[in-house]
XYZ file of C-alpha atoms in Angstrom:
503
model
C 99.493 105.140 95.163
C 98.136 108.131 93.271
C 97.815 107.131 89.627
C 95.745 110.059 88.364
C 96.016 113.809 88.960
C 93.421 116.263 87.694
C 94.618 119.846 87.369
C 92.666 123.046 87.195
C 94.380 125.292 84.671
C 94.116 129.026 85.334
C 95.590 130.033 88.684
C 96.959 126.519 89.239
C 99.290 125.736 86.346
C 99.149 129.019 84.475
C 99.498 132.539 85.870
C 96.552 133.943 83.955
C 94.569 135.950 86.510
C 95.779 139.303 85.178
C 95.012 138.213 81.620
C 91.440 137.196 82.469
C 90.771 140.479 84.285
C 92.267 142.509 81.422
C 90.089 140.647 78.906
C 86.954 141.607 80.846
C 88.159 145.202 81.223
C 88.666 145.464 77.468
C 85.327 143.794 76.750
C 83.200 146.057 78.964
C 84.803 149.149 77.441
C 83.753 148.001 73.978
C 80.382 146.579 75.102
C 79.041 148.315 78.226
C 77.276 145.790 80.502
C 74.064 146.129 82.487
C 75.935 145.244 85.699
C 79.248 146.809 86.628
C 82.238 144.458 86.404
C 83.417 145.838 89.760
C 80.230 144.620 91.431
C 81.100 140.968 90.742
C 83.559 139.411 93.248
C 86.972 138.911 91.658
C 86.987 135.304 92.887
C 83.840 134.614 90.839
C 85.231 136.361 87.776
C 88.326 134.169 87.916
C 86.653 130.879 88.854
C 83.697 130.923 86.466
C 83.704 130.379 82.730
C 83.349 133.254 80.282
C 79.730 132.352 79.337
C 78.742 132.427 83.033
C 80.342 135.802 83.685
C 78.870 137.244 80.496
C 75.400 136.271 81.706
C 76.101 137.991 85.038
C 77.289 141.155 83.279
C 74.645 141.404 80.557
C 71.659 139.689 82.163
C 71.406 137.060 79.474
C 73.554 134.667 77.509
C 75.735 136.571 75.033
C 77.232 133.955 72.739
C 77.874 136.764 70.268
C 80.548 138.123 72.608
C 82.469 134.857 72.769
C 84.136 135.628 69.432
C 85.075 139.022 70.830
C 86.705 137.311 73.824
C 88.655 135.034 71.476
C 89.915 138.092 69.602
C 90.913 139.990 72.754
C 92.565 136.890 74.178
C 94.698 136.402 71.063
C 95.900 140.018 71.315
C 96.752 139.974 75.036
C 97.824 136.412 75.771
C 101.406 136.601 74.511
C 102.415 139.292 76.982
C 100.409 137.976 79.947
C 100.700 134.204 80.166
C 103.385 132.288 82.038
C 103.670 129.075 84.006
C 103.930 128.983 87.781
C 107.402 128.049 89.098
C 108.562 124.492 88.276
C 105.363 123.628 86.386
C 107.252 122.054 83.489
C 109.513 120.064 85.824
C 106.630 118.731 87.931
C 104.633 117.642 84.887
C 107.661 115.865 83.428
C 108.356 114.151 86.766
C 104.769 112.998 87.291
C 104.446 111.776 83.718
C 107.746 109.864 83.909
C 106.452 108.043 87.000
C 103.435 106.763 85.078
C 100.882 109.127 86.640
C 98.105 110.084 84.231
C 97.350 113.811 84.042
C 94.108 115.520 83.046
C 92.769 119.086 82.885
C 89.416 120.097 84.395
C 88.847 123.757 83.572
C 86.084 126.330 83.334
C 87.997 127.848 80.437
C 86.652 127.630 76.891
C 88.182 124.685 75.050
C 89.644 126.780 72.237
C 91.390 129.090 74.709
C 92.500 126.219 76.952
C 94.175 124.393 74.066
C 95.761 127.613 72.792
C 97.240 128.404 76.224
C 98.459 124.872 76.954
C 99.992 124.614 73.473
C 101.562 128.072 73.604
C 103.213 127.237 76.927
C 104.407 123.829 75.626
C 102.559 121.682 78.171
C 99.588 120.420 76.135
C 101.285 117.076 75.410
C 101.460 116.127 79.106
C 97.688 115.638 79.417
C 95.616 112.606 78.504
C 92.464 114.661 78.020
C 90.826 118.001 78.800
C 87.377 118.669 80.196
C 86.603 122.284 79.279
C 83.569 124.527 79.828
C 81.684 123.278 76.759
C 82.170 119.618 77.709
C 79.735 119.692 80.633
C 76.240 120.969 81.206
C 77.079 121.942 84.803
C 80.587 123.408 85.259
C 82.506 123.573 88.551
C 81.657 123.623 91.437
C 79.470 120.813 90.114
C 81.476 117.546 89.972
C 80.070 116.590 86.552
C 83.418 117.011 84.762
C 85.294 114.897 87.305
C 82.634 112.186 87.337
C 82.665 112.143 83.542
C 86.385 111.380 83.590
C 85.999 108.744 86.313
C 83.319 106.863 84.373
C 84.724 107.176 80.856
C 88.348 106.436 81.816
C 87.425 103.884 84.513
C 89.478 105.656 87.185
C 89.727 104.676 90.836
C 88.685 107.515 93.169
C 91.125 106.426 95.889
C 94.001 106.825 93.453
C 93.020 110.322 92.277
C 93.429 113.905 93.376
C 92.279 117.265 92.046
C 94.734 120.161 92.243
C 93.148 123.598 92.070
C 93.132 127.114 93.448
C 89.483 128.076 93.928
C 86.678 127.102 96.277
C 84.755 125.755 93.282
C 87.638 123.331 92.660
C 87.484 122.140 96.266
C 83.723 121.652 96.182
C 83.838 119.751 92.897
C 86.491 117.381 94.251
C 84.638 116.843 97.523
C 81.333 116.086 95.816
C 83.101 113.693 93.435
C 84.679 111.899 96.412
C 88.340 112.528 95.592
C 91.220 114.230 97.399
C 91.462 117.989 96.925
C 94.778 119.863 96.881
C 95.002 123.647 97.174
C 97.897 125.262 95.302
C 98.166 128.370 97.414
C 100.397 130.443 95.161
C 99.061 133.720 96.486
C 99.194 132.821 100.192
C 95.435 133.173 100.637
C 94.751 131.231 103.840
C 90.991 131.810 103.645
C 90.528 128.987 101.116
C 92.524 126.348 102.995
C 89.557 125.120 105.035
C 87.790 123.983 101.855
C 90.604 121.668 100.713
C 92.000 118.431 102.131
C 95.598 119.597 101.810
C 97.442 122.792 100.964
C 100.762 123.185 99.145
C 102.691 126.341 98.348
C 105.008 124.909 95.706
C 104.928 122.091 93.189
C 107.880 120.423 94.903
C 105.558 119.754 97.858
C 103.014 118.122 95.553
C 105.713 115.959 93.985
C 107.006 114.823 97.399
C 103.482 114.046 98.586
C 102.676 111.797 95.631
C 106.103 110.131 95.914
C 105.365 109.148 99.532
C 102.396 107.099 98.307
C 104.359 105.070 95.768
C 105.813 101.714 96.816
C 109.581 101.587 96.546
C 109.279 98.030 95.233
C 106.629 95.493 94.218
C 107.360 91.826 94.984
C 105.463 88.724 93.875
C 104.343 85.811 96.017
C 105.222 82.336 94.778
C 102.334 79.932 94.081
C 101.452 77.767 97.072
C 104.284 79.177 99.183
C 104.258 81.881 101.855
C 106.197 85.088 101.252
C 109.224 84.780 103.521
C 110.954 87.693 105.245
C 114.133 87.501 107.289
C 114.619 90.269 109.843
C 118.129 91.077 111.039
C 118.524 93.669 113.763
C 121.175 95.499 115.761
C 124.238 94.438 113.786
C 126.266 97.141 115.553
C 129.065 96.915 113.015
C 132.142 98.461 114.648
C 134.901 97.963 112.070
C 136.487 95.199 114.125
C 136.791 91.407 114.082
C 133.237 90.949 115.391
C 131.953 92.282 112.078
C 133.186 89.118 110.367
C 131.105 86.953 112.710
C 128.049 89.142 112.070
C 128.414 88.890 108.299
C 128.948 85.151 108.631
C 125.671 84.896 110.535
C 123.863 86.878 107.819
C 125.213 84.554 105.139
C 124.271 81.364 106.990
C 120.755 82.561 107.837
C 120.058 83.601 104.257
C 121.334 80.249 102.985
C 119.183 78.366 105.493
C 115.896 80.270 105.095
C 116.097 81.436 101.462
C 113.993 84.563 102.068
C 112.062 86.505 99.448
C 112.937 89.725 101.244
C 115.436 90.851 103.912
C 115.071 93.775 106.301
C 117.539 95.314 108.744
C 115.693 97.039 111.589
C 118.209 99.608 112.747
C 121.537 100.086 114.485
C 123.414 98.613 111.573
C 126.432 100.480 112.935
C 127.667 102.283 116.025
C 131.018 103.692 115.002
C 132.915 106.714 113.754
C 133.480 104.561 110.665
C 129.742 104.286 109.931
C 129.955 105.673 106.361
C 132.514 103.014 105.389
C 130.564 100.301 107.207
C 127.340 101.251 105.431
C 129.115 101.107 102.081
C 130.630 97.730 102.959
C 127.258 96.340 104.084
C 125.689 97.412 100.785
C 128.436 95.707 98.825
C 128.203 92.566 100.969
C 124.447 92.160 100.486
C 124.664 92.192 96.689
C 125.993 88.611 96.581
C 122.673 87.180 97.796
C 120.654 88.568 94.886
C 117.690 89.079 97.213
C 115.703 92.318 97.649
C 116.549 93.993 100.945
C 115.795 97.154 102.888
C 116.797 98.900 106.070
C 115.624 101.485 108.555
C 117.735 103.632 110.828
C 118.153 103.014 114.544
C 119.213 105.314 117.346
C 122.944 104.526 117.057
C 123.595 104.716 113.314
C 124.377 108.422 113.477
C 126.591 108.300 116.565
C 129.721 110.457 116.384
C 127.690 113.216 114.726
C 127.473 111.456 111.346
C 124.623 112.772 109.183
C 121.888 110.514 107.837
C 122.515 111.942 104.369
C 126.135 110.759 104.540
C 125.096 107.187 105.278
C 122.400 107.235 102.593
C 124.892 108.453 100.019
C 127.218 105.536 100.822
C 124.597 102.803 100.493
C 121.937 104.111 98.093
C 123.392 102.458 94.964
C 123.837 99.011 96.528
C 122.568 96.101 94.436
C 119.081 94.766 95.298
C 118.546 97.540 97.876
C 115.022 98.986 98.040
C 115.092 102.195 100.052
C 114.014 105.808 100.066
C 114.141 108.348 102.884
C 110.473 109.298 102.588
C 108.959 112.522 103.853
C 111.731 114.472 105.668
C 109.197 115.650 108.249
C 108.951 112.063 109.488
C 112.629 111.088 109.543
C 114.952 109.298 107.109
C 113.438 105.870 106.525
C 109.704 105.919 105.862
C 108.512 103.971 102.848
C 106.619 100.840 101.894
C 106.844 97.762 99.695
C 103.989 95.953 97.948
C 103.608 92.190 97.988
C 101.285 90.902 95.277
C 99.638 87.557 94.662
C 99.058 87.706 90.916
C 97.181 91.015 90.523
C 95.979 91.356 94.105
C 97.979 93.217 96.728
C 98.225 90.856 99.700
C 100.828 92.646 101.801
C 102.223 96.105 102.519
C 105.572 96.217 104.303
C 106.067 99.559 106.040
C 109.515 100.766 107.057
C 109.137 103.407 109.760
C 111.722 105.695 111.341
C 111.349 105.599 115.154
C 113.925 108.398 115.512
C 116.534 108.645 118.268
C 115.010 110.393 121.249
C 112.606 113.135 122.224
C 111.290 115.151 125.137
C 107.805 114.295 126.390
C 105.592 116.352 128.667
C 104.983 114.230 131.776
C 103.438 115.800 134.881
C 103.768 119.152 133.094
C 107.545 118.721 132.828
C 109.682 117.982 129.744
C 111.093 114.482 130.190
C 113.714 112.765 128.014
C 112.851 109.451 126.442
C 113.597 107.196 123.496
C 112.154 108.157 120.136
C 108.682 107.169 119.005
C 106.608 107.015 115.853
C 104.870 110.296 115.165
C 101.113 110.383 114.712
C 101.703 111.911 111.263
C 103.689 108.823 110.238
C 100.939 106.519 111.423
C 98.276 108.557 109.638
C 100.371 108.339 106.454
C 100.479 104.558 106.876
C 96.710 104.488 107.405
C 96.069 106.590 104.300
C 98.338 104.368 102.182
C 96.398 101.294 103.346
C 93.152 103.127 102.581
C 94.122 103.436 98.923
C 94.255 99.647 98.699
C 90.944 99.171 100.523
C 88.752 98.554 97.489
C 85.068 97.580 97.675
C 84.410 93.826 97.837
C 88.129 93.116 98.304
C 89.864 92.242 101.555
C 92.158 94.992 102.794
C 95.782 93.848 102.374
C 97.735 92.833 105.460
C 100.333 95.335 106.571
C 103.500 94.691 108.551
C 105.414 97.466 110.274
C 109.157 97.458 110.863
C 110.795 100.008 113.175
C 113.764 100.074 115.519
C 112.615 101.341 118.912
C 109.699 99.316 120.332
C 106.490 101.319 120.788
C 105.177 101.820 124.334
C 102.783 98.867 123.952
C 105.709 96.409 124.175
C 105.441 96.988 127.939
C 101.952 95.487 127.938
C 103.322 92.189 129.249
C 105.808 91.541 132.052
C 108.416 88.743 132.329
C 106.170 86.971 134.841
C 103.251 86.658 132.379
C 104.820 83.696 130.603
C 101.481 82.460 129.328
C 101.024 85.692 127.328
C 104.218 85.773 125.262
C 106.616 83.477 123.442
C 110.383 83.909 123.476
C 113.152 85.524 125.529
C 112.313 88.404 127.889
C 115.551 89.345 129.621
C 115.499 93.142 129.853
C 113.012 95.918 130.489
C 111.735 97.227 127.137
C 113.397 100.555 126.281
C 110.313 102.213 124.831
C 109.130 105.816 124.785
C 107.917 106.833 128.258
C 104.309 107.411 127.205
C 102.011 105.955 124.519
C 100.959 107.703 121.339
C 97.845 107.068 119.229
C 99.349 104.094 117.404
C 96.804 101.411 118.274
C 93.898 103.770 117.739
C 95.116 104.679 114.247
C 96.046 101.120 113.264
C 92.636 99.822 114.320
C 90.857 101.931 111.689
C 91.467 99.446 108.873
C 92.359 96.297 110.834
C 95.137 95.827 108.321
C 98.217 95.693 110.555
C 99.115 92.105 111.431
C 102.446 92.681 113.120
C 104.995 95.202 114.376
C 108.619 94.037 114.320
C 111.352 95.886 116.219
C 114.893 95.653 117.535
C 116.763 97.887 120.016
C 116.708 95.623 123.105
C 119.331 92.951 122.439
C 118.231 90.430 125.035
C 114.574 90.286 124.090
C 113.005 88.371 121.241
C 109.558 87.818 122.737
C 106.319 88.120 120.788
C 102.718 88.550 121.910
C 99.365 89.765 120.662
C 98.020 93.148 121.679
C 94.651 94.276 120.294
C 94.938 91.529 117.664
C 98.298 92.880 116.432
C 101.446 90.776 116.916
C 104.196 92.741 118.661
C 107.533 91.014 118.151
C 111.190 91.689 118.784
C 113.704 90.466 116.250
C 116.616 88.347 117.427
C 119.812 90.369 117.847
C 122.113 89.621 114.896
C 125.313 91.446 115.850
C 128.042 90.421 118.278
C 128.271 93.644 120.276
C 127.270 92.751 123.854
C 126.339 95.243 126.561
C 125.157 92.645 129.069
C 125.628 88.984 129.906
C 127.746 87.027 127.459
C 126.482 83.924 125.697
C 123.102 85.129 124.364
C 123.008 83.468 120.949
C 122.594 85.603 117.876
C 120.164 85.038 115.051
C 117.267 86.472 113.101
C 113.482 86.442 112.971
C 111.640 84.748 110.119
C 108.219 86.089 109.120
C 105.928 84.302 106.681
C 103.057 86.105 104.987
C 100.523 83.557 103.754
C 98.280 83.863 100.726
C 95.284 84.421 103.015
C 97.002 87.470 104.536
C 97.801 85.825 107.871
C 101.331 85.561 109.263
C 103.552 83.000 110.974
C 106.818 83.903 112.640
C 109.638 82.313 114.584
C 113.157 83.044 115.776
C 116.146 81.298 114.245
C 119.463 81.249 116.131
C 122.930 80.316 114.974
């Protein structure tokens, strides 16, 4: 997760460009320079500190004019300065989430403090690195590196938010993520930054996606135990009682540390009520639990937001929708052994369906994980990949099986364990999942539902692909297939064991 955000000040938090230009206009009228102000690119005038620009204008350092700049600034600032939209809200939100905030600015310290104080945001920041605090200002990374070393910050958990190319270069050379706040819709700078946002709400959402929804602790000398239920297909009928009875018995038998429902909790016009009832039912077990959506939860035209509203306040539920570009259930949970993160449990929305281009024709198929989701997962894992420490094991939970579940056939009995009674209903073509997951070698297993008569598991590229055991009593095929759950054990060494349990 991102624990530290460095902000540039002028042009990022504070709308001060007009003020800075007016200060220079006033100054050169009173003290004619050797070089015309108009001959210096506006971007340089705005990005560089006053001492640097004074040297460009007058051909030498003019510390005597600094006092003049202070005087002009005090006269003009009141009528010029204002915060960019939602600045106060974003700083309050980030601070309340425990994120430490710093300022890295080419502004003079006296002016920086005056502006931050006058706009009532000075108190949000742990420290300020101003022009006088470094020997080499931006684009040199000296200021950032100074903060990293003195505050003992982790580069993987940091970002620098700015608006100029010098900000981007400083962040890059310091080895941290760079964010471009493109308030003025200047696309020419985007190539220099890692990411671009046009509003602070986007920045807030981005950082939120990298925070675990929950942190759980492993017990000494015991594996962390997960119970996976899938495809409940609650229908608001008598079968629901049998399904809930199964849930209760399996939880009592296995005593899990965490419970996950991998989609198709419902398939009914009564889904909002059924979601609310499921949330209320799960509270009795006093065990952390989560869910992801399947392809049937929103049947009958019911909106995801409606279902979320019904269940979001359920006791012991750990859930958040995640980035709306990726669906409605994309988030992760930390599993720690003392202070070390040993596991990351990723909930991933596999969507409902999509059209794929096959033989140059759009072809319908079941939904699939988007590359952007998988890259998000990879970048989350990367933040935990510290030097001299083993990368934590990650487990992925989604509803629709990825294309790779077709890598074995029913006849290859030596290659899989479990029941293989129906053709996997996967997307029609593969994506870049295995390629992306192989970058960190973190993913130990992918656990799915969707196909009620499969619970087989096998290894593909050193990743366990495993169906859960159908837990609901809605049957679309042969009767008599026993219901149950899958149990997954994450060991202290990061390896996993798993088995199916049937009622």
